[in-house]
Amino acid sequence: MITLNDFLSHLLTILEKELRLQTELWQVAEEKRDLLLKNQLEELVFLLEKEMNLVIQVRDTEKQLTDVWENMVERCDLEPGELNLGRIIELSPPDLALKFGEVQRELKRVVRALREVNSQNAILIDDTLRYIDVVFSLLMGEGENSFYSPRGKEKPAKESKGILINGVI
């Protein structure tokens, strides 16, 4: 028969794996941001493949986590919404509770940082796509020239939402 400590140890192992994978995703996101800022778009392919592999691993790890979580709900005779990491810490012996607390804090930090970098990357990608669209339109002779009036005088600039101009980075 599997003891509560066995469940808790297994859960901790899975959470540590999740933390490692999320940390790797954060590092890849930062590398993507650097490449986007340097306009080295062709080098993104390798990172996108690496990111996809990590996302698949995260999905599989979260499936394992869900299975262990559901088993713990049954084992501890709890309602599904009643079990959270705080409750796990309460159920754990002091040494495991300390480790769960550390993993929880680190996961929160990494996920917050990953969310921030991904948000910055989304803005950079949007800016890059708009730039490509403008250049492509100019090359194809489509649309109107938004930089100069017909007499060659500069038109007033529209407000930019660029990440670098507005000082986001």
GROMACS .gro file of C-alpha atoms in nm:
model
  169
    1MET     CA    1   0.000   0.000   0.000
    2ILE     CA    2   0.128   0.345  -0.091
    3THR     CA    3   0.172   0.577   0.205
    4LEU     CA    4   0.091   0.947   0.215
    5ASN     CA    5   0.463   1.025   0.229
    6ASP     CA    6   0.514   0.823  -0.091
    7PHE     CA    7   0.242   1.029  -0.262
    8LEU     CA    8   0.395   1.350  -0.131
    9SER     CA    9   0.747   1.253  -0.239
   10HIS     CA   10   0.622   1.160  -0.587
   11LEU     CA   11   0.428   1.487  -0.609
   12LEU     CA   12   0.737   1.683  -0.506
   13THR     CA   13   0.944   1.508  -0.774
   14ILE     CA   14   0.689   1.600  -1.041
   15LEU     CA   15   0.669   1.962  -0.919
   16GLU     CA   16   1.049   1.990  -0.929
   17LYS     CA   17   1.043   1.860  -1.287
   18GLU     CA   18   0.775   2.118  -1.371
   19LEU     CA   19   0.993   2.390  -1.220
   20ARG     CA   20   1.294   2.277  -1.426
   21LEU     CA   21   1.090   2.276  -1.748
   22GLN     CA   22   0.933   2.617  -1.678
   23THR     CA   23   1.279   2.757  -1.606
   24GLU     CA   24   1.403   2.621  -1.940
   25LEU     CA   25   1.101   2.778  -2.115
   26TRP     CA   26   1.186   3.110  -1.951
   27GLN     CA   27   1.545   3.086  -2.076
   28VAL     CA   28   1.424   3.008  -2.429
   29ALA     CA   29   1.184   3.303  -2.414
   30GLU     CA   30   1.469   3.534  -2.314
   31GLU     CA   31   1.683   3.401  -2.601
   32LYS     CA   32   1.391   3.462  -2.839
   33ARG     CA   33   1.358   3.819  -2.710
   34ASP     CA   34   1.728   3.879  -2.772
   35LEU     CA   35   1.703   3.745  -3.127
   36LEU     CA   36   1.393   3.955  -3.195
   37LEU     CA   37   1.568   4.267  -3.067
   38LYS     CA   38   1.867   4.193  -3.290
   39ASN     CA   39   1.632   4.118  -3.581
   40GLN     CA   40   1.789   3.773  -3.625
   41LEU     CA   41   1.463   3.610  -3.727
   42GLU     CA   42   1.614   3.318  -3.918
   43GLU     CA   43   1.779   3.195  -3.598
   44LEU     CA   44   1.441   3.165  -3.426
   45VAL     CA   45   1.360   2.833  -3.594
   46PHE     CA   46   1.589   2.633  -3.364
   47LEU     CA   47   1.449   2.805  -3.055
   48LEU     CA   48   1.090   2.750  -3.166
   49GLU     CA   49   1.158   2.377  -3.208
   50LYS     CA   50   1.322   2.366  -2.865
   51GLU     CA   51   1.027   2.556  -2.716
   52MET     CA   52   0.777   2.316  -2.874
   53ASN     CA   53   0.960   2.016  -2.727
   54LEU     CA   54   0.959   2.181  -2.383
   55VAL     CA   55   0.588   2.261  -2.410
   56ILE     CA   56   0.517   1.895  -2.490
   57GLN     CA   57   0.721   1.789  -2.187
   58VAL     CA   58   0.534   2.040  -1.967
   59ARG     CA   59   0.201   1.904  -2.093
   60ASP     CA   60   0.309   1.547  -2.009
   61THR     CA   61   0.437   1.654  -1.667
   62GLU     CA   62   0.113   1.836  -1.590
   63LYS     CA   63  -0.079   1.520  -1.685
   64GLN     CA   64   0.132   1.325  -1.434
   65LEU     CA   65   0.070   1.597  -1.178
   66THR     CA   66  -0.305   1.579  -1.236
   67ASP     CA   67  -0.304   1.200  -1.193
   68VAL     CA   68  -0.112   1.218  -0.864
   69TRP     CA   69  -0.332   1.507  -0.749
   70GLU     CA   70  -0.651   1.307  -0.818
   71ASN     CA   71  -0.508   1.005  -0.636
   72MET     CA   72  -0.425   1.224  -0.336
   73VAL     CA   73  -0.781   1.365  -0.331
   74GLU     CA   74  -0.915   1.009  -0.316
   75ARG     CA   75  -0.652   0.891  -0.068
   76CYS     CA   76  -0.706   1.181   0.172
   77ASP     CA   77  -1.086   1.172   0.125
   78LEU     CA   78  -1.099   1.536   0.017
   79GLU     CA   79  -1.319   1.731  -0.219
   80PRO     CA   80  -1.141   1.809  -0.552
   81GLY     CA   81  -1.142   2.186  -0.488
   82GLU     CA   82  -1.018   2.136  -0.134
   83LEU     CA   83  -0.667   2.030  -0.234
   84ASN     CA   84  -0.412   2.295  -0.322
   85LEU     CA   85  -0.043   2.337  -0.263
   86GLY     CA   86  -0.105   2.515   0.065
   87ARG     CA   87  -0.307   2.215   0.185
   88ILE     CA   88  -0.031   1.981   0.062
   89ILE     CA   89   0.216   2.175   0.274
   90GLU     CA   90  -0.015   2.133   0.576
   91LEU     CA   91  -0.040   1.755   0.517
   92SER     CA   92   0.337   1.716   0.473
   93PRO     CA   93   0.596   1.637   0.736
   94PRO     CA   94   0.820   1.938   0.813
   95ASP     CA   95   1.107   1.841   0.579
   96LEU     CA   96   0.874   1.794   0.279
   97ALA     CA   97   0.666   2.099   0.373
   98LEU     CA   98   0.981   2.310   0.354
   99LYS     CA   99   1.068   2.168   0.010
  100PHE     CA  100   0.712   2.220  -0.118
  101GLY     CA  101   0.723   2.580   0.002
  102GLU     CA  102   1.051   2.642  -0.179
  103VAL     CA  103   0.922   2.488  -0.502
  104GLN     CA  104   0.598   2.688  -0.474
  105ARG     CA  105   0.782   3.020  -0.432
  106GLU     CA  106   1.026   2.943  -0.715
  107LEU     CA  107   0.748   2.828  -0.950
  108LYS     CA  108   0.557   3.151  -0.887
  109ARG     CA  109   0.868   3.357  -0.958
  110VAL     CA  110   0.959   3.168  -1.277
  111VAL     CA  111   0.604   3.166  -1.416
  112ARG     CA  112   0.568   3.540  -1.347
  113ALA     CA  113   0.899   3.611  -1.524
  114LEU     CA  114   0.807   3.382  -1.815
  115ARG     CA  115   0.472   3.557  -1.853
  116GLU     CA  116   0.648   3.896  -1.863
  117VAL     CA  117   0.906   3.789  -2.124
  118ASN     CA  118   0.635   3.625  -2.336
  119SER     CA  119   0.435   3.948  -2.325
  120GLN     CA  120   0.739   4.145  -2.440
  121ASN     CA  121   0.801   3.890  -2.715
  122ALA     CA  122   0.442   3.920  -2.835
  123ILE     CA  123   0.487   4.298  -2.870
  124LEU     CA  124   0.818   4.252  -3.052
  125ILE     CA  125   0.667   3.995  -3.289
  126ASP     CA  126   0.370   4.222  -3.357
  127ASP     CA  127   0.605   4.514  -3.428
  128THR     CA  128   0.814   4.295  -3.659
  129LEU     CA  129   0.508   4.173  -3.848
  130ARG     CA  130   0.379   4.528  -3.891
  131TYR     CA  131   0.722   4.636  -4.017
  132ILE     CA  132   0.734   4.349  -4.266
  133ASP     CA  133   0.382   4.434  -4.381
  134VAL     CA  134   0.474   4.801  -4.438
  135VAL     CA  135   0.794   4.713  -4.623
  136PHE     CA  136   0.614   4.456  -4.835
  137SER     CA  137   0.338   4.706  -4.917
  138LEU     CA  138   0.594   4.969  -5.017
  139LEU     CA  139   0.782   4.720  -5.233
  140MET     CA  140   0.462   4.613  -5.403
  141GLY     CA  141   0.352   4.975  -5.450
  142GLU     CA  142   0.035   4.918  -5.251
  143GLY     CA  143  -0.122   5.166  -5.017
  144GLU     CA  144  -0.040   5.526  -4.971
  145ASN     CA  145   0.289   5.668  -4.856
  146SER     CA  146   0.229   5.755  -4.493
  147PHE     CA  147   0.559   5.936  -4.448
  148TYR     CA  148   0.539   6.226  -4.695
  149SER     CA  149   0.264   6.442  -4.833
  150PRO     CA  150   0.230   6.469  -5.212
  151ARG     CA  151   0.447   6.785  -5.209
  152GLY     CA  152   0.731   6.610  -5.025
  153LYS     CA  153   0.671   6.767  -4.685
  154GLU     CA  154   0.690   6.530  -4.392
  155LYS     CA  155   0.352   6.433  -4.244
  156PRO     CA  156   0.307   6.445  -3.867
  157ALA     CA  157   0.394   6.108  -3.714
  158LYS     CA  158   0.126   5.893  -3.557
  159GLU     CA  159   0.181   5.779  -3.201
  160SER     CA  160   0.400   5.470  -3.200
  161LYS     CA  161   0.332   5.169  -2.987
  162GLY     CA  162   0.678   5.026  -3.043
  163ILE     CA  163   0.836   4.849  -2.750
  164LEU     CA  164   1.169   5.026  -2.779
  165ILE     CA  165   1.032   5.377  -2.841
  166ASN     CA  166   0.798   5.363  -2.546
  167GLY     CA  167   1.073   5.236  -2.316
  168VAL     CA  168   0.918   4.900  -2.228
  169ILE     CA  169   1.256   4.736  -2.250
   0.00000   0.00000   0.00000
